[in-house]
PDB file of C-alpha atoms in Angstrom:
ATOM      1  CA  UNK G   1      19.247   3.930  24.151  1.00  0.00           C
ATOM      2  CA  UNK G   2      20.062   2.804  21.060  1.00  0.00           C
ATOM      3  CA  UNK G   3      20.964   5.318  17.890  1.00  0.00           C
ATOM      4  CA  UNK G   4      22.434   5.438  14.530  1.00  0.00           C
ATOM      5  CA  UNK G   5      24.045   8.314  12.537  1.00  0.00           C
ATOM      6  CA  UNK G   6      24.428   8.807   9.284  1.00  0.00           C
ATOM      7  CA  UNK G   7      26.349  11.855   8.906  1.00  0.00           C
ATOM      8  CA  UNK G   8      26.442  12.394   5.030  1.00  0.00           C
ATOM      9  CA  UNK G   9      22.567  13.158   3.359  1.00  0.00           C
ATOM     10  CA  UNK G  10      24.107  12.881  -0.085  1.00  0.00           C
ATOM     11  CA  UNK G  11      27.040  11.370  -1.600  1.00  0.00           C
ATOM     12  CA  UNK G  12      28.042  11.501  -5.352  1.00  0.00           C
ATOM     13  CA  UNK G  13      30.435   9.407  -6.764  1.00  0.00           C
ATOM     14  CA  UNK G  14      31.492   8.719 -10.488  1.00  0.00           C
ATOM     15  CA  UNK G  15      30.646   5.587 -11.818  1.00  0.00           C
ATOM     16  CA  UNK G  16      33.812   3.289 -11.311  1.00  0.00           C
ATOM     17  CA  UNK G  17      34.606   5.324  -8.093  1.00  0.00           C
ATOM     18  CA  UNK G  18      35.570   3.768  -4.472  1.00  0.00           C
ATOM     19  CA  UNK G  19      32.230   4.695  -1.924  1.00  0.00           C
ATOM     20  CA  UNK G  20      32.559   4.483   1.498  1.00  0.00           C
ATOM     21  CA  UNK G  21      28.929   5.511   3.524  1.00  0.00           C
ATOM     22  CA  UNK G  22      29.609   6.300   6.979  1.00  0.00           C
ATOM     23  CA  UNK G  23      27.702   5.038  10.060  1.00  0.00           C
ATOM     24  CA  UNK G  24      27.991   5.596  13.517  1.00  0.00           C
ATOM     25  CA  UNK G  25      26.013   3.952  16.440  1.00  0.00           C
ATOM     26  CA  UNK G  26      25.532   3.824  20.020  1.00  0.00           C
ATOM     27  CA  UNK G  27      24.438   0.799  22.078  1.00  0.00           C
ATOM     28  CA  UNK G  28      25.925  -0.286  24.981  1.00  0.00           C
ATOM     29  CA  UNK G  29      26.602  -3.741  24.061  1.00  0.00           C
ATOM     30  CA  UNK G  30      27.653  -5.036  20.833  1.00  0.00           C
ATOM     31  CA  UNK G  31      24.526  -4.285  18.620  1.00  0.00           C
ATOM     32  CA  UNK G  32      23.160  -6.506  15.761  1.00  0.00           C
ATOM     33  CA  UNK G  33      24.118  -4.226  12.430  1.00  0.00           C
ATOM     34  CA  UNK G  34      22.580  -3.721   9.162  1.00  0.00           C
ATOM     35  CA  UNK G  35      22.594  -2.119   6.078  1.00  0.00           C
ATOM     36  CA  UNK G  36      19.828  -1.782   3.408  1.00  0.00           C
ATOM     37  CA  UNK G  37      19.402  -0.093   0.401  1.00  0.00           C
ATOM     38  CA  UNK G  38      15.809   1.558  -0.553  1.00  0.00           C
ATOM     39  CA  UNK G  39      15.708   2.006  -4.954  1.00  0.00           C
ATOM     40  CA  UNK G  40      13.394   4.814  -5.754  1.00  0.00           C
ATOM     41  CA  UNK G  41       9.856   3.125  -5.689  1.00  0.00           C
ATOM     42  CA  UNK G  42      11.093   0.409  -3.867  1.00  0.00           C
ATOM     43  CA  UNK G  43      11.258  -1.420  -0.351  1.00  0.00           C
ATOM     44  CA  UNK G  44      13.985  -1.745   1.788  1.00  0.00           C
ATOM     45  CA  UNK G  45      16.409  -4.893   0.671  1.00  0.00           C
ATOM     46  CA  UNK G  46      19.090  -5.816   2.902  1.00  0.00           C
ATOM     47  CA  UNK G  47      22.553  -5.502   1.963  1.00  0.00           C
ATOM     48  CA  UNK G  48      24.744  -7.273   4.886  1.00  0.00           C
ATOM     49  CA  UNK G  49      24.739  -8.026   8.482  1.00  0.00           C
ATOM     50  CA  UNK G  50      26.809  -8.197  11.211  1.00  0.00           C
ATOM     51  CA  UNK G  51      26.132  -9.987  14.196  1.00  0.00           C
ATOM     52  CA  UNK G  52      29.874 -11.612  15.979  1.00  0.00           C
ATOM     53  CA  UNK G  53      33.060 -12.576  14.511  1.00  0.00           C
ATOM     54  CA  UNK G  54      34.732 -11.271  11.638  1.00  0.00           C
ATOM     55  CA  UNK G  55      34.387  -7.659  11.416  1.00  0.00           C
ATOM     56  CA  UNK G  56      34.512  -7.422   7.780  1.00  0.00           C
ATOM     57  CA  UNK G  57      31.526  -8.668   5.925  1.00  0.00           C
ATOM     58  CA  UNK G  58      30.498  -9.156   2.861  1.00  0.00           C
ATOM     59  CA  UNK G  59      27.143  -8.271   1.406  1.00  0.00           C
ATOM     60  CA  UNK G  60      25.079  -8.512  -1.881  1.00  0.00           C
ATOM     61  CA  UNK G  61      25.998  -6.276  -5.149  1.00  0.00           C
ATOM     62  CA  UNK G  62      29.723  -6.270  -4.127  1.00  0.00           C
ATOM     63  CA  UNK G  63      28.990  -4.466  -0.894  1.00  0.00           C
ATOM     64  CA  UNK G  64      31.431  -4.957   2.087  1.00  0.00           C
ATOM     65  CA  UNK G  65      31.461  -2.960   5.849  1.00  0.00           C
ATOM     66  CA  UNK G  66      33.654  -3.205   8.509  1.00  0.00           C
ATOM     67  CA  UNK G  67      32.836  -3.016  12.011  1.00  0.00           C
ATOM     68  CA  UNK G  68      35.237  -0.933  14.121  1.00  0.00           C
ATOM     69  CA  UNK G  69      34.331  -1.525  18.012  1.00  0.00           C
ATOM     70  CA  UNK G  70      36.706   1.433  19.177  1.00  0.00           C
ATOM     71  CA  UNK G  71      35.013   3.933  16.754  1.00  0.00           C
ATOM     72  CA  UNK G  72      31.480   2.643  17.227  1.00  0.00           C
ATOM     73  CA  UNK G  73      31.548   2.391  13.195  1.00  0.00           C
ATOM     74  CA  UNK G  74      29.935   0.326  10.435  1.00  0.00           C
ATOM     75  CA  UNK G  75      30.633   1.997   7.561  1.00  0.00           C
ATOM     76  CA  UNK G  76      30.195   0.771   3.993  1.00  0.00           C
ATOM     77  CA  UNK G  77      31.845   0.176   1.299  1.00  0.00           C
ATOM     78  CA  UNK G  78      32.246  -0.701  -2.490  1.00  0.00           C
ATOM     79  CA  UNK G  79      35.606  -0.778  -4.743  1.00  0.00           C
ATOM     80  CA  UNK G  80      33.928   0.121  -8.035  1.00  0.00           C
ATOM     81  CA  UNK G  81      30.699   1.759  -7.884  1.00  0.00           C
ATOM     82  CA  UNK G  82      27.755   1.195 -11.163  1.00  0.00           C
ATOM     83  CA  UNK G  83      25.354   3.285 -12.149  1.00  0.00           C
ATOM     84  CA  UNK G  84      22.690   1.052 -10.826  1.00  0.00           C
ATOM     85  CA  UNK G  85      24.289   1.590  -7.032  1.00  0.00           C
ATOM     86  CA  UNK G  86      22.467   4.717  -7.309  1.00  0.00           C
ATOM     87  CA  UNK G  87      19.559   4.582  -4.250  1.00  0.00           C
ATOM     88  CA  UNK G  88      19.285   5.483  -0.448  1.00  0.00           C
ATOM     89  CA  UNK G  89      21.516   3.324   2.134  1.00  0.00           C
ATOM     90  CA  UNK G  90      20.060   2.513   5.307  1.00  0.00           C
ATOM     91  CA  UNK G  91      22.291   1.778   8.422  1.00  0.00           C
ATOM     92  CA  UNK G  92      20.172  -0.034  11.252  1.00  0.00           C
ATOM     93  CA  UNK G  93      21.017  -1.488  14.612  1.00  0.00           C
ATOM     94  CA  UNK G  94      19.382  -3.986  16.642  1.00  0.00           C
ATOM     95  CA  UNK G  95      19.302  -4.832  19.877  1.00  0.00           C
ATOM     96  CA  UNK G  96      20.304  -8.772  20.275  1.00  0.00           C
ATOM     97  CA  UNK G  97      17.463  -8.947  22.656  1.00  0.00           C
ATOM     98  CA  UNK G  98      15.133  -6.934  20.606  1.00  0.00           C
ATOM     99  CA  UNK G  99      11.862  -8.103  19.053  1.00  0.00           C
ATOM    100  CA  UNK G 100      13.375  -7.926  15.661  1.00  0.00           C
ATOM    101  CA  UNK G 101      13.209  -3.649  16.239  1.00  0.00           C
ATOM    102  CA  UNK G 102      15.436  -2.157  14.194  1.00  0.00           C
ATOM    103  CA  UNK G 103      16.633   1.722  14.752  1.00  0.00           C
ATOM    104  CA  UNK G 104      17.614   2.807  11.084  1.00  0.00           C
ATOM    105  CA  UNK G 105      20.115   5.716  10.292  1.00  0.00           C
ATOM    106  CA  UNK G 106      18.031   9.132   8.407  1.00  0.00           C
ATOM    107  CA  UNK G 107      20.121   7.205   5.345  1.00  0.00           C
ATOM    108  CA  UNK G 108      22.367   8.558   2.528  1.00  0.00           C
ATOM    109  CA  UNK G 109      21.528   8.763  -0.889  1.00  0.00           C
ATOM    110  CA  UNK G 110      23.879   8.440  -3.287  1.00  0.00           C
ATOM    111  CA  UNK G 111      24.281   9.515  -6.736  1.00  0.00           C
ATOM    112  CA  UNK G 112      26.435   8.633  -9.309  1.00  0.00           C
ATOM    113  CA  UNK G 113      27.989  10.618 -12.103  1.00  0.00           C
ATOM    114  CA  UNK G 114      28.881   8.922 -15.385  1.00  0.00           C
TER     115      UNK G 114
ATOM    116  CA  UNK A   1       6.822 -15.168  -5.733  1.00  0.00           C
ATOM    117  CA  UNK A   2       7.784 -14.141  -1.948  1.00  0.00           C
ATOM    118  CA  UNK A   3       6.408 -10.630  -1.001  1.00  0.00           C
ATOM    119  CA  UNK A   4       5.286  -8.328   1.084  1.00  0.00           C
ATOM    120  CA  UNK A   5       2.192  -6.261  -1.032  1.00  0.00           C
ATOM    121  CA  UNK A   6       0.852  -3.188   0.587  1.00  0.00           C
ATOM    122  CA  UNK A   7      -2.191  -1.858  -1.168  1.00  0.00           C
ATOM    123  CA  UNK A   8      -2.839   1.418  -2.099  1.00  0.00           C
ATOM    124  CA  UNK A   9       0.836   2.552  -3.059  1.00  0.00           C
ATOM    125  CA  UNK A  10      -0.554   6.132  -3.215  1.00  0.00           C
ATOM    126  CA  UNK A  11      -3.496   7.637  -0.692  1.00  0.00           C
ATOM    127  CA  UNK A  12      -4.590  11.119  -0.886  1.00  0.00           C
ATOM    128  CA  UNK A  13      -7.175  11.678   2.066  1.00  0.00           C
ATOM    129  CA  UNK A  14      -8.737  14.594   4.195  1.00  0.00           C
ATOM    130  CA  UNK A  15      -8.229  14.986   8.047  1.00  0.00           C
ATOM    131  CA  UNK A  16     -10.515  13.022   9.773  1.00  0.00           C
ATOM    132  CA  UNK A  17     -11.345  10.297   7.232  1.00  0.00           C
ATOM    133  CA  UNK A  18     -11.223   6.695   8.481  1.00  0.00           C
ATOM    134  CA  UNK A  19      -8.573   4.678   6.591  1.00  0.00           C
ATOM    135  CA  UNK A  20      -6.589   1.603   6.158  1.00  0.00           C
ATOM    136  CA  UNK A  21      -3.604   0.333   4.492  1.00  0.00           C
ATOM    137  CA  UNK A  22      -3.685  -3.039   4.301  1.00  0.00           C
ATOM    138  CA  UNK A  23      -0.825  -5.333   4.391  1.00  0.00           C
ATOM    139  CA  UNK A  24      -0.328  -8.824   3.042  1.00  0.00           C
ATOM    140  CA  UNK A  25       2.859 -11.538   2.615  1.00  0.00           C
ATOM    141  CA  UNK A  26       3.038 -15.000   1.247  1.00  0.00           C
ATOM    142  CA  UNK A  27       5.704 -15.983   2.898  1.00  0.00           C
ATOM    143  CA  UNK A  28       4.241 -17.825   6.261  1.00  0.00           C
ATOM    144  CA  UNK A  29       5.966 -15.117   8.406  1.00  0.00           C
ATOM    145  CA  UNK A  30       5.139 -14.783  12.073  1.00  0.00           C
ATOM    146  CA  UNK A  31       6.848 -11.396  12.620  1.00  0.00           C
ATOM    147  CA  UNK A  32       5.248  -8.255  10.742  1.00  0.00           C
ATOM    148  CA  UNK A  33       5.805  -4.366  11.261  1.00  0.00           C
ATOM    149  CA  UNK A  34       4.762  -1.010   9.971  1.00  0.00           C
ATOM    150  CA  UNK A  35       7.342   1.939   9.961  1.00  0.00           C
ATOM    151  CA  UNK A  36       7.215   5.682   8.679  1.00  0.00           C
ATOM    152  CA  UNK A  37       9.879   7.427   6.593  1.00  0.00           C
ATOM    153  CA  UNK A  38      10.042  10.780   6.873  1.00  0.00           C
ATOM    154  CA  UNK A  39      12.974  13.030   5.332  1.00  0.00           C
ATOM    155  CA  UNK A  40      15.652  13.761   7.863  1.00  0.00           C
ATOM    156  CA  UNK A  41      14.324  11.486  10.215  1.00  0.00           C
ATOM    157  CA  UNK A  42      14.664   7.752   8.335  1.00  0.00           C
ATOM    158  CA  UNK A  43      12.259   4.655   9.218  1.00  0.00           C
ATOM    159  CA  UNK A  44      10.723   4.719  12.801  1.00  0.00           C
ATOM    160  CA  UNK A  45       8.715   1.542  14.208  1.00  0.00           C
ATOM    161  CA  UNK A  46       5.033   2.313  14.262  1.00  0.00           C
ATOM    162  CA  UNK A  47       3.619  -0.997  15.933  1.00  0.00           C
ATOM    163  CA  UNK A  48       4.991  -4.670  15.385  1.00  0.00           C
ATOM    164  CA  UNK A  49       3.196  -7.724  15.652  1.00  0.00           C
ATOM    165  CA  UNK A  50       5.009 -11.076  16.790  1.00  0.00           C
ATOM    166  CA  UNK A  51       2.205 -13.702  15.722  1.00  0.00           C
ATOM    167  CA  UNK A  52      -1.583 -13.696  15.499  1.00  0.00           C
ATOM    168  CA  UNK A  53      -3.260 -11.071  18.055  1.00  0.00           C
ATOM    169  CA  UNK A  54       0.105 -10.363  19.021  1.00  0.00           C
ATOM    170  CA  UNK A  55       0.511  -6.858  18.575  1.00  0.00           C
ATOM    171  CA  UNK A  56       2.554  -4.364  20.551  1.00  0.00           C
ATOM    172  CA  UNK A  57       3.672  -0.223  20.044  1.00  0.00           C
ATOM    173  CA  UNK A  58       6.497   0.622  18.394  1.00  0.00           C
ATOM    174  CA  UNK A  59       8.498   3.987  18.940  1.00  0.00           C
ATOM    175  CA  UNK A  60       5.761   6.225  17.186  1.00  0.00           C
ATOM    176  CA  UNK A  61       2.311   4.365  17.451  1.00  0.00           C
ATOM    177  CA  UNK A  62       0.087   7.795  18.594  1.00  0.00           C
ATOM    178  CA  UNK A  63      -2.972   7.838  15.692  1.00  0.00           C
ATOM    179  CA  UNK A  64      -2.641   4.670  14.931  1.00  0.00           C
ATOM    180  CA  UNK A  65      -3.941   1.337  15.085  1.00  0.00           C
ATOM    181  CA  UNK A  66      -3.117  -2.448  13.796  1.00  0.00           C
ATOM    182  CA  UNK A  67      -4.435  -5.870  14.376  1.00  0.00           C
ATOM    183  CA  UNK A  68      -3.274  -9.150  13.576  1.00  0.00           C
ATOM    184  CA  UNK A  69      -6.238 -11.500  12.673  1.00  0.00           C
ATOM    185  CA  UNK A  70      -4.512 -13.497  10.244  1.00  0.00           C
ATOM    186  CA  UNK A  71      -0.735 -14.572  10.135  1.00  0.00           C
ATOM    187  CA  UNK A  72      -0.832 -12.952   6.574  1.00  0.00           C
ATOM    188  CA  UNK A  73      -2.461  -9.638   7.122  1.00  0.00           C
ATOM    189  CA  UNK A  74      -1.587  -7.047   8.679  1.00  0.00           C
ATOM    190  CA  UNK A  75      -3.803  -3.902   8.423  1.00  0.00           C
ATOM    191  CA  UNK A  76      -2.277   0.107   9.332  1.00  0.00           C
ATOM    192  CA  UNK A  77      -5.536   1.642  10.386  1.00  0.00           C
ATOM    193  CA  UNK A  78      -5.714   5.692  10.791  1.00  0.00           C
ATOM    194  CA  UNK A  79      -9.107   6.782  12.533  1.00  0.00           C
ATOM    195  CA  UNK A  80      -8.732  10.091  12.404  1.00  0.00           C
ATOM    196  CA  UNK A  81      -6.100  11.171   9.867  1.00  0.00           C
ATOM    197  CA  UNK A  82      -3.812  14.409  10.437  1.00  0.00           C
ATOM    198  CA  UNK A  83      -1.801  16.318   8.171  1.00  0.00           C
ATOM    199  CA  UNK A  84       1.299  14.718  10.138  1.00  0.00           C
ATOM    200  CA  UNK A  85       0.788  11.731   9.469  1.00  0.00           C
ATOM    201  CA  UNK A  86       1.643  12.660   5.701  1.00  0.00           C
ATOM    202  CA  UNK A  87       4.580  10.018   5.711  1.00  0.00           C
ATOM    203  CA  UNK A  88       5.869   7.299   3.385  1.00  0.00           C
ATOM    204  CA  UNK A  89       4.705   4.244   5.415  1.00  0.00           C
ATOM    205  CA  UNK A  90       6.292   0.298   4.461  1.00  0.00           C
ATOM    206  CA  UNK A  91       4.930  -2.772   5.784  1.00  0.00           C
ATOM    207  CA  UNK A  92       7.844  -5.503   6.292  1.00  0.00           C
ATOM    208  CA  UNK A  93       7.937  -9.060   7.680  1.00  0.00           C
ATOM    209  CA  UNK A  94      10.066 -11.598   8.792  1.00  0.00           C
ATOM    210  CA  UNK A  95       9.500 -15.315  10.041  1.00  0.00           C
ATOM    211  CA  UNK A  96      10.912 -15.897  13.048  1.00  0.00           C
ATOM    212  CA  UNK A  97      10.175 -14.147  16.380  1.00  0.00           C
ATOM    213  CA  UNK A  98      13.154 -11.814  18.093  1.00  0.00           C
ATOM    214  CA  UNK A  99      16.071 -13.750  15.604  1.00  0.00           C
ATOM    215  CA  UNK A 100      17.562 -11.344  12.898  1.00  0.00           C
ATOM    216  CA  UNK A 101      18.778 -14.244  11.285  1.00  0.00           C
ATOM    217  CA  UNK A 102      16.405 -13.950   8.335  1.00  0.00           C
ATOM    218  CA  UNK A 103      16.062 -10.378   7.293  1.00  0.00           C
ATOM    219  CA  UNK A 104      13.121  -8.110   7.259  1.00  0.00           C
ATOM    220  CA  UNK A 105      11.105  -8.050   3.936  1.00  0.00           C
ATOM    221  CA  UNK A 106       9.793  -5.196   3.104  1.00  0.00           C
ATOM    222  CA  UNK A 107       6.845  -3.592   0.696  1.00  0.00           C
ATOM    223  CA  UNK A 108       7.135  -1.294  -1.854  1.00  0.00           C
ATOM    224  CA  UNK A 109       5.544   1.575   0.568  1.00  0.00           C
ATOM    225  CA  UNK A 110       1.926   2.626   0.581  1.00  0.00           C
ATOM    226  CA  UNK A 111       2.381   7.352   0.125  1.00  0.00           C
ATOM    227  CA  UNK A 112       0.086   8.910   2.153  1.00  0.00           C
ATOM    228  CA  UNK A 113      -1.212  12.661   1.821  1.00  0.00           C
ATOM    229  CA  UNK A 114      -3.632  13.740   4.291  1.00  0.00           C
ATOM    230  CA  UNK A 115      -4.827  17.860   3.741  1.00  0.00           C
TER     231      UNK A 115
END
């Protein structure tokens, strides 16, 4: 069965900071991976995907994760973090034969600190 | 504009009163889906729908209904509300069937209260 962790509830940074938002998953194949980001009020918008090839990818609002096989990982990532980052971060997997079902992560909100 | 619109954004009901959330995009999409959020426990799939009167159960579908008249619509019906089902609830869509190529698109999410 498919799952996803997200072992940190809440993160805070200070603006300008490095983030990294952990995610651990388990599938027994390679999964289809997501992240999303939910603003207070707001929907779900997705961040970046990973489906094959090059493990690092690159997402909207400077985002970036890497996906590391051997540590069933897709953790998340940002070099200078803006007040605006400030929201809860979804990590989902899919299953590539999957009816478009995503399982999403319990999330991590993050805060950040001027 | 291309959206997802879920209508009311906040619901404050009783148990056992009949309601709906309804559900609309503009976008042409075949795929649509309701989740829950719930704090500690993220978004889980209430039912999905593939294309018109296509509809199937998602991982937490007990108390609730859908249908899929329209490729637009997609109502979240609740017969007989409980206080569980208090829950932040989003409507999303997508337009093609079992690809994650385009992403899901989601609404701004439709609180419900039920006392």
């Amino acid at each position: 069965a498919q799952s996803v962790t997200q072992p940190d509830i809440h993160i805070t940074v200070s603006e300008g900071a490095s983030l990294e938002l952990r995610c651990n998953y388990s599938y027994g194949a390679t999964p289809y991976l997501f992240w999303y980001v939910q603003s207070p009020g707001q929907g779900l918008q997705l961040l970046l995907k990973y489906f094959s090839g090059d493990t690092l990818v690159q997402g909207i609002k400077g985002f970036e994760a890497e996906f590391k096989r051997s540590q069933s990982s897709f953790n998340l990532r940002k070099p200078s973090v803006h007040w605006s980052d400030a929201a809860e971060y979804f990590c989902a997997v899919g299953s590539p034969t999957g009816a478009n079902n995503l399982f999403f992560g319990t999330g991590t909100r993050l805060t950040v600190i001027p | 504009e291309a959206q997802v619109t879920q209508n009311p954004r906040y619901l404050i009901t009783v148990t056992g009163k009949k309601l709906t959330v309804t559900c609309s995009q503009n976008m042409n999409h075949e795929y649509m889906s309701w989740y829950r959020q719930d704090p500690g426990l993220g978004l889980r799939q209430i039912y999905y729908s593939m294309n018109v009167e296509v509809t199937d159960k998602g991982d937490v579908p007990e108390g609730y209904k859908v249908s899929r008249k329209e490729k637009r619509n997609f109502p979240l019906i609740l017969e007989s509300p409980s206080p569980n089902q208090t829950s932040l609830y989003f409507c999303a869509s997508t337009d093609r069937q079992g690809s994650y190529n385009s992403p899901l698109h989601f609404g701004n999410g439709t609180r419900l209260t039920v006392t």
